[in-house]
Amino acid sequence: MTALPRDEPVLRVLPLPKDLNAAGDVFGGWILSHIDLAGVVPAVRRARGRVVTLAVNGCTFRAPIFKSDLVSFYARLVREGTTSMTVEVEVYCERDPQSPFIVKVADASLTYVAIDDSGRKRPLPPQ
Ligand SMILES: CC(C)(COP(=O)(O)OP(=O)(O)OC[C@H]1O[C@@H](n2cnc3c(N)ncnc32)[C@H](O)[C@@H]1OP(=O)(O)O)[C@@H](O)C(=O)NCCC(=O)NCCS
């Protein structure tokens, strides 16, 4: 039986009908954009300011998200360089409110870069 991670999610959302694809599942682009929104949270906290998404290093959709699934995004910083940070994001669904169970639906790795007001990269501040 899959359980939710112990950490707090950085994002929790119920997809709308407009987020469904022709088959009635949640559109992959919606999932990916929310993964990016979730991943930016630990990056902005660490950078203490603006960041941009430099790369989606990888993303695996492990199971479909159905309408009525409550979707939770967990994000944590796993590497920091001079200006860049790697964040891992995991996505889980709470399915079937009558008899709830958890499904892990996706995981991803993204790289963010800290930028200044002019949009140029800047070193991460000391911890
Ligand atoms: C992000 C940006 C400011 C980087 O500027 P840059 O001068 O080209 O930066 P660099 O090539 O020197 O790389 C900066 C850091 O990213 C790392 N990096 C570069 N390419 C990478 C890649 N493909 N994957 C992972 N890390 C990468 C570098 O190693 C460096 O890390 P470090 O400083 O921690 O050692 C610039 O590329 C940019 O503005 N990109 C557009 C971002 C964007 O519009 N995103 C979408 C909307 S948020």
PDB file of C-alpha atoms and ligand atoms in Angstrom:
ATOM      1  CA  MET A   1       0.000   0.000   0.000  1.00  0.00           C
ATOM      2  CA  THR A   2       1.543   3.345  -1.061  1.00  0.00           C
ATOM      3  CA  ALA A   3       1.519   6.136   1.533  1.00  0.00           C
ATOM      4  CA  LEU A   4       1.976   9.874   1.167  1.00  0.00           C
ATOM      5  CA  PRO A   5       5.461  11.165   2.098  1.00  0.00           C
ATOM      6  CA  ARG A   6       5.772  12.514   5.635  1.00  0.00           C
ATOM      7  CA  ASP A   7       6.815  15.984   4.378  1.00  0.00           C
ATOM      8  CA  GLU A   8       4.279  18.684   3.692  1.00  0.00           C
ATOM      9  CA  PRO A   9       3.364  18.979  -0.009  1.00  0.00           C
ATOM     10  CA  VAL A  10       4.344  22.281  -1.616  1.00  0.00           C
ATOM     11  CA  LEU A  11       1.188  22.158  -3.729  1.00  0.00           C
ATOM     12  CA  ARG A  12      -2.121  20.291  -3.489  1.00  0.00           C
ATOM     13  CA  VAL A  13      -4.814  20.721  -6.132  1.00  0.00           C
ATOM     14  CA  LEU A  14      -7.956  19.179  -7.594  1.00  0.00           C
ATOM     15  CA  PRO A  15      -7.801  19.295 -11.423  1.00  0.00           C
ATOM     16  CA  LEU A  16     -10.711  20.978 -13.236  1.00  0.00           C
ATOM     17  CA  PRO A  17     -12.675  19.511 -16.187  1.00  0.00           C
ATOM     18  CA  LYS A  18     -10.662  21.758 -18.552  1.00  0.00           C
ATOM     19  CA  ASP A  19      -7.484  19.914 -17.438  1.00  0.00           C
ATOM     20  CA  LEU A  20      -8.669  16.578 -18.854  1.00  0.00           C
ATOM     21  CA  ASN A  21      -7.590  15.119 -22.198  1.00  0.00           C
ATOM     22  CA  ALA A  22      -9.847  13.437 -24.753  1.00  0.00           C
ATOM     23  CA  ALA A  23      -9.636  10.152 -22.832  1.00  0.00           C
ATOM     24  CA  GLY A  24     -10.867  11.810 -19.639  1.00  0.00           C
ATOM     25  CA  ASP A  25      -7.536  11.656 -17.780  1.00  0.00           C
ATOM     26  CA  VAL A  26      -5.520  14.690 -16.717  1.00  0.00           C
ATOM     27  CA  PHE A  27      -3.467  16.180 -19.559  1.00  0.00           C
ATOM     28  CA  GLY A  28       0.297  15.567 -19.256  1.00  0.00           C
ATOM     29  CA  GLY A  29       1.079  19.252 -19.896  1.00  0.00           C
ATOM     30  CA  TRP A  30      -0.993  20.204 -16.856  1.00  0.00           C
ATOM     31  CA  ILE A  31       0.985  17.762 -14.722  1.00  0.00           C
ATOM     32  CA  LEU A  32       4.306  19.051 -16.056  1.00  0.00           C
ATOM     33  CA  SER A  33       3.439  22.722 -15.486  1.00  0.00           C
ATOM     34  CA  HIS A  34       2.428  21.941 -11.890  1.00  0.00           C
ATOM     35  CA  ILE A  35       5.660  19.981 -11.400  1.00  0.00           C
ATOM     36  CA  ASP A  36       7.521  23.142 -12.453  1.00  0.00           C
ATOM     37  CA  LEU A  37       5.409  25.301 -10.111  1.00  0.00           C
ATOM     38  CA  ALA A  38       6.125  22.893  -7.250  1.00  0.00           C
ATOM     39  CA  GLY A  39       9.852  22.588  -7.965  1.00  0.00           C
ATOM     40  CA  VAL A  40      10.337  26.333  -7.905  1.00  0.00           C
ATOM     41  CA  VAL A  41       9.285  26.517  -4.232  1.00  0.00           C
ATOM     42  CA  PRO A  42      12.448  25.035  -2.619  1.00  0.00           C
ATOM     43  CA  ALA A  43      14.565  26.755  -5.299  1.00  0.00           C
ATOM     44  CA  VAL A  44      13.202  30.228  -4.483  1.00  0.00           C
ATOM     45  CA  ARG A  45      13.590  29.566  -0.764  1.00  0.00           C
ATOM     46  CA  ARG A  46      17.238  28.517  -1.185  1.00  0.00           C
ATOM     47  CA  ALA A  47      18.061  31.292  -3.661  1.00  0.00           C
ATOM     48  CA  ARG A  48      16.182  33.870  -1.556  1.00  0.00           C
ATOM     49  CA  GLY A  49      14.992  35.544  -4.734  1.00  0.00           C
ATOM     50  CA  ARG A  50      14.221  35.064  -8.396  1.00  0.00           C
ATOM     51  CA  VAL A  51      15.015  31.838 -10.212  1.00  0.00           C
ATOM     52  CA  VAL A  52      14.325  30.495 -13.692  1.00  0.00           C
ATOM     53  CA  THR A  53      13.802  26.950 -14.864  1.00  0.00           C
ATOM     54  CA  LEU A  54      16.883  25.968 -16.857  1.00  0.00           C
ATOM     55  CA  ALA A  55      16.131  22.318 -17.562  1.00  0.00           C
ATOM     56  CA  VAL A  56      13.676  19.521 -17.036  1.00  0.00           C
ATOM     57  CA  ASN A  57      16.271  16.789 -16.597  1.00  0.00           C
ATOM     58  CA  GLY A  58      13.677  14.063 -16.609  1.00  0.00           C
ATOM     59  CA  CYS A  59      10.042  13.317 -15.934  1.00  0.00           C
ATOM     60  CA  THR A  60       8.289   9.967 -15.711  1.00  0.00           C
ATOM     61  CA  PHE A  61       4.519   9.602 -15.707  1.00  0.00           C
ATOM     62  CA  ARG A  62       4.000   6.349 -13.808  1.00  0.00           C
ATOM     63  CA  ALA A  63       0.196   6.228 -13.691  1.00  0.00           C
ATOM     64  CA  PRO A  64      -2.677   8.329 -15.066  1.00  0.00           C
ATOM     65  CA  ILE A  65      -4.394  11.010 -12.982  1.00  0.00           C
ATOM     66  CA  PHE A  66      -8.174  10.647 -13.062  1.00  0.00           C
ATOM     67  CA  LYS A  67     -10.809  13.310 -12.585  1.00  0.00           C
ATOM     68  CA  SER A  68     -11.668  13.702  -8.886  1.00  0.00           C
ATOM     69  CA  ASP A  69      -8.113  12.721  -7.840  1.00  0.00           C
ATOM     70  CA  LEU A  70      -6.628  15.064  -5.239  1.00  0.00           C
ATOM     71  CA  VAL A  71      -3.094  15.694  -6.513  1.00  0.00           C
ATOM     72  CA  SER A  72      -0.173  16.481  -4.179  1.00  0.00           C
ATOM     73  CA  PHE A  73       3.265  17.690  -5.249  1.00  0.00           C
ATOM     74  CA  TYR A  74       6.320  17.155  -3.024  1.00  0.00           C
ATOM     75  CA  ALA A  75       9.567  18.970  -3.862  1.00  0.00           C
ATOM     76  CA  ARG A  76      13.013  18.930  -2.306  1.00  0.00           C
ATOM     77  CA  LEU A  77      16.398  20.392  -3.156  1.00  0.00           C
ATOM     78  CA  VAL A  78      18.872  17.588  -3.855  1.00  0.00           C
ATOM     79  CA  ARG A  79      21.884  19.482  -5.245  1.00  0.00           C
ATOM     80  CA  GLU A  80      23.210  22.995  -5.287  1.00  0.00           C
ATOM     81  CA  GLY A  81      26.034  24.412  -7.382  1.00  0.00           C
ATOM     82  CA  THR A  82      27.327  27.959  -7.766  1.00  0.00           C
ATOM     83  CA  THR A  83      24.212  29.372  -9.408  1.00  0.00           C
ATOM     84  CA  SER A  84      22.123  26.261 -10.094  1.00  0.00           C
ATOM     85  CA  MET A  85      19.994  23.911  -8.042  1.00  0.00           C
ATOM     86  CA  THR A  86      18.517  20.489  -8.770  1.00  0.00           C
ATOM     87  CA  VAL A  87      15.067  19.791  -7.351  1.00  0.00           C
ATOM     88  CA  GLU A  88      13.266  16.452  -7.274  1.00  0.00           C
ATOM     89  CA  VAL A  89       9.477  16.489  -7.465  1.00  0.00           C
ATOM     90  CA  GLU A  90       7.167  13.578  -6.661  1.00  0.00           C
ATOM     91  CA  VAL A  91       3.468  13.560  -7.467  1.00  0.00           C
ATOM     92  CA  TYR A  92       0.851  11.505  -5.628  1.00  0.00           C
ATOM     93  CA  CYS A  93      -2.921  11.162  -5.962  1.00  0.00           C
ATOM     94  CA  GLU A  94      -5.514  10.508  -3.307  1.00  0.00           C
ATOM     95  CA  ARG A  95      -8.112   8.482  -5.192  1.00  0.00           C
ATOM     96  CA  ASP A  96     -11.678   7.456  -4.405  1.00  0.00           C
ATOM     97  CA  PRO A  97     -12.882   9.604  -1.462  1.00  0.00           C
ATOM     98  CA  GLN A  98     -15.300   6.818  -0.389  1.00  0.00           C
ATOM     99  CA  SER A  99     -12.458   4.379   0.132  1.00  0.00           C
ATOM    100  CA  PRO A 100      -9.282   6.452  -0.283  1.00  0.00           C
ATOM    101  CA  PHE A 101      -5.953   5.080  -1.418  1.00  0.00           C
ATOM    102  CA  ILE A 102      -2.705   6.632  -2.650  1.00  0.00           C
ATOM    103  CA  VAL A 103      -1.105   6.294  -6.082  1.00  0.00           C
ATOM    104  CA  LYS A 104       2.311   7.663  -7.032  1.00  0.00           C
ATOM    105  CA  VAL A 105       1.754   9.123 -10.492  1.00  0.00           C
ATOM    106  CA  ALA A 106       4.959  10.934 -11.491  1.00  0.00           C
ATOM    107  CA  ASP A 107       8.447  11.996 -10.524  1.00  0.00           C
ATOM    108  CA  ALA A 108      10.761  14.532 -12.077  1.00  0.00           C
ATOM    109  CA  SER A 109      14.107  16.279 -11.768  1.00  0.00           C
ATOM    110  CA  LEU A 110      14.485  19.947 -12.686  1.00  0.00           C
ATOM    111  CA  THR A 111      17.327  22.465 -12.650  1.00  0.00           C
ATOM    112  CA  TYR A 112      16.741  26.074 -11.596  1.00  0.00           C
ATOM    113  CA  VAL A 113      19.203  28.974 -11.773  1.00  0.00           C
ATOM    114  CA  ALA A 114      19.211  32.001  -9.466  1.00  0.00           C
ATOM    115  CA  ILE A 115      18.952  35.251 -11.428  1.00  0.00           C
ATOM    116  CA  ASP A 116      19.242  38.944 -10.631  1.00  0.00           C
ATOM    117  CA  ASP A 117      16.874  41.758 -11.581  1.00  0.00           C
ATOM    118  CA  SER A 118      18.380  41.848 -15.081  1.00  0.00           C
ATOM    119  CA  GLY A 119      17.781  38.130 -15.645  1.00  0.00           C
ATOM    120  CA  ARG A 120      21.470  37.220 -15.376  1.00  0.00           C
ATOM    121  CA  LYS A 121      22.627  34.277 -13.306  1.00  0.00           C
ATOM    122  CA  ARG A 122      23.840  35.083  -9.789  1.00  0.00           C
ATOM    123  CA  PRO A 123      25.619  32.988  -7.153  1.00  0.00           C
ATOM    124  CA  LEU A 124      23.451  31.370  -4.496  1.00  0.00           C
ATOM    125  CA  PRO A 125      23.697  33.269  -1.214  1.00  0.00           C
ATOM    126  CA  PRO A 126      25.454  31.590   1.738  1.00  0.00           C
ATOM    127  CA  GLN A 127      23.204  29.277   3.755  1.00  0.00           C
TER     128      GLN A 127
HETATM  129  C1  LIG B   1      19.272  30.232 -16.893  1.00  0.00           C
HETATM  130  C2  LIG B   1      20.204  31.248 -17.583  1.00  0.00           C
HETATM  131  C3  LIG B   1      20.117  32.585 -16.852  1.00  0.00           C
HETATM  132  C4  LIG B   1      21.618  30.667 -17.454  1.00  0.00           C
HETATM  133  O1  LIG B   1      22.508  31.586 -18.000  1.00  0.00           O
HETATM  134  P1  LIG B   1      23.917  31.113 -18.612  1.00  0.00           P
HETATM  135  O2  LIG B   1      24.862  32.264 -18.521  1.00  0.00           O
HETATM  136  O3  LIG B   1      23.657  30.526 -19.950  1.00  0.00           O
HETATM  137  O4  LIG B   1      24.357  29.996 -17.567  1.00  0.00           O
HETATM  138  P2  LIG B   1      25.407  28.779 -17.665  1.00  0.00           P
HETATM  139  O5  LIG B   1      25.416  28.062 -18.962  1.00  0.00           O
HETATM  140  O6  LIG B   1      26.725  29.306 -17.183  1.00  0.00           O
HETATM  141  O7  LIG B   1      24.817  27.778 -16.533  1.00  0.00           O
HETATM  142  C5  LIG B   1      24.427  28.240 -15.255  1.00  0.00           C
HETATM  143  C6  LIG B   1      24.348  27.025 -14.344  1.00  0.00           C
HETATM  144  O8  LIG B   1      23.475  26.050 -14.893  1.00  0.00           O
HETATM  145  C7  LIG B   1      24.172  24.807 -15.121  1.00  0.00           C
HETATM  146  N1  LIG B   1      23.692  24.209 -16.350  1.00  0.00           N
HETATM  147  C8  LIG B   1      23.832  24.683 -17.617  1.00  0.00           C
HETATM  148  N2  LIG B   1      23.208  23.875 -18.497  1.00  0.00           N
HETATM  149  C9  LIG B   1      22.626  22.885 -17.765  1.00  0.00           C
HETATM  150  C10 LIG B   1      21.823  21.761 -18.107  1.00  0.00           C
HETATM  151  N3  LIG B   1      21.478  21.480 -19.360  1.00  0.00           N
HETATM  152  N4  LIG B   1      21.402  20.974 -17.105  1.00  0.00           N
HETATM  153  C11 LIG B   1      21.716  21.216 -15.816  1.00  0.00           C
HETATM  154  N5  LIG B   1      22.482  22.277 -15.430  1.00  0.00           N
HETATM  155  C12 LIG B   1      22.931  23.095 -16.408  1.00  0.00           C
HETATM  156  C13 LIG B   1      25.643  25.191 -15.183  1.00  0.00           C
HETATM  157  O9  LIG B   1      26.464  24.099 -14.835  1.00  0.00           O
HETATM  158  C14 LIG B   1      25.688  26.319 -14.162  1.00  0.00           C
HETATM  159  O10 LIG B   1      25.642  25.777 -12.850  1.00  0.00           O
HETATM  160  P3  LIG B   1      26.550  26.308 -11.596  1.00  0.00           P
HETATM  161  O11 LIG B   1      26.638  27.809 -11.673  1.00  0.00           O
HETATM  162  O12 LIG B   1      25.796  25.865 -10.379  1.00  0.00           O
HETATM  163  O13 LIG B   1      27.870  25.651 -11.739  1.00  0.00           O
HETATM  164  C15 LIG B   1      19.836  31.407 -19.093  1.00  0.00           C
HETATM  165  O14 LIG B   1      20.174  30.213 -19.774  1.00  0.00           O
HETATM  166  C16 LIG B   1      18.360  31.721 -19.295  1.00  0.00           C
HETATM  167  O15 LIG B   1      17.906  32.834 -19.035  1.00  0.00           O
HETATM  168  N6  LIG B   1      17.583  30.718 -19.771  1.00  0.00           N
HETATM  169  C17 LIG B   1      16.131  30.898 -19.989  1.00  0.00           C
HETATM  170  C18 LIG B   1      15.348  30.485 -18.740  1.00  0.00           C
HETATM  171  C19 LIG B   1      13.856  30.488 -19.010  1.00  0.00           C
HETATM  172  O16 LIG B   1      13.347  31.346 -19.712  1.00  0.00           O
HETATM  173  N7  LIG B   1      13.140  29.501 -18.430  1.00  0.00           N
HETATM  174  C20 LIG B   1      11.742  29.305 -18.688  1.00  0.00           C
HETATM  175  C21 LIG B   1      10.832  30.168 -17.857  1.00  0.00           C
HETATM  176  S1  LIG B   1      11.231  30.215 -16.128  1.00  0.00           S
END
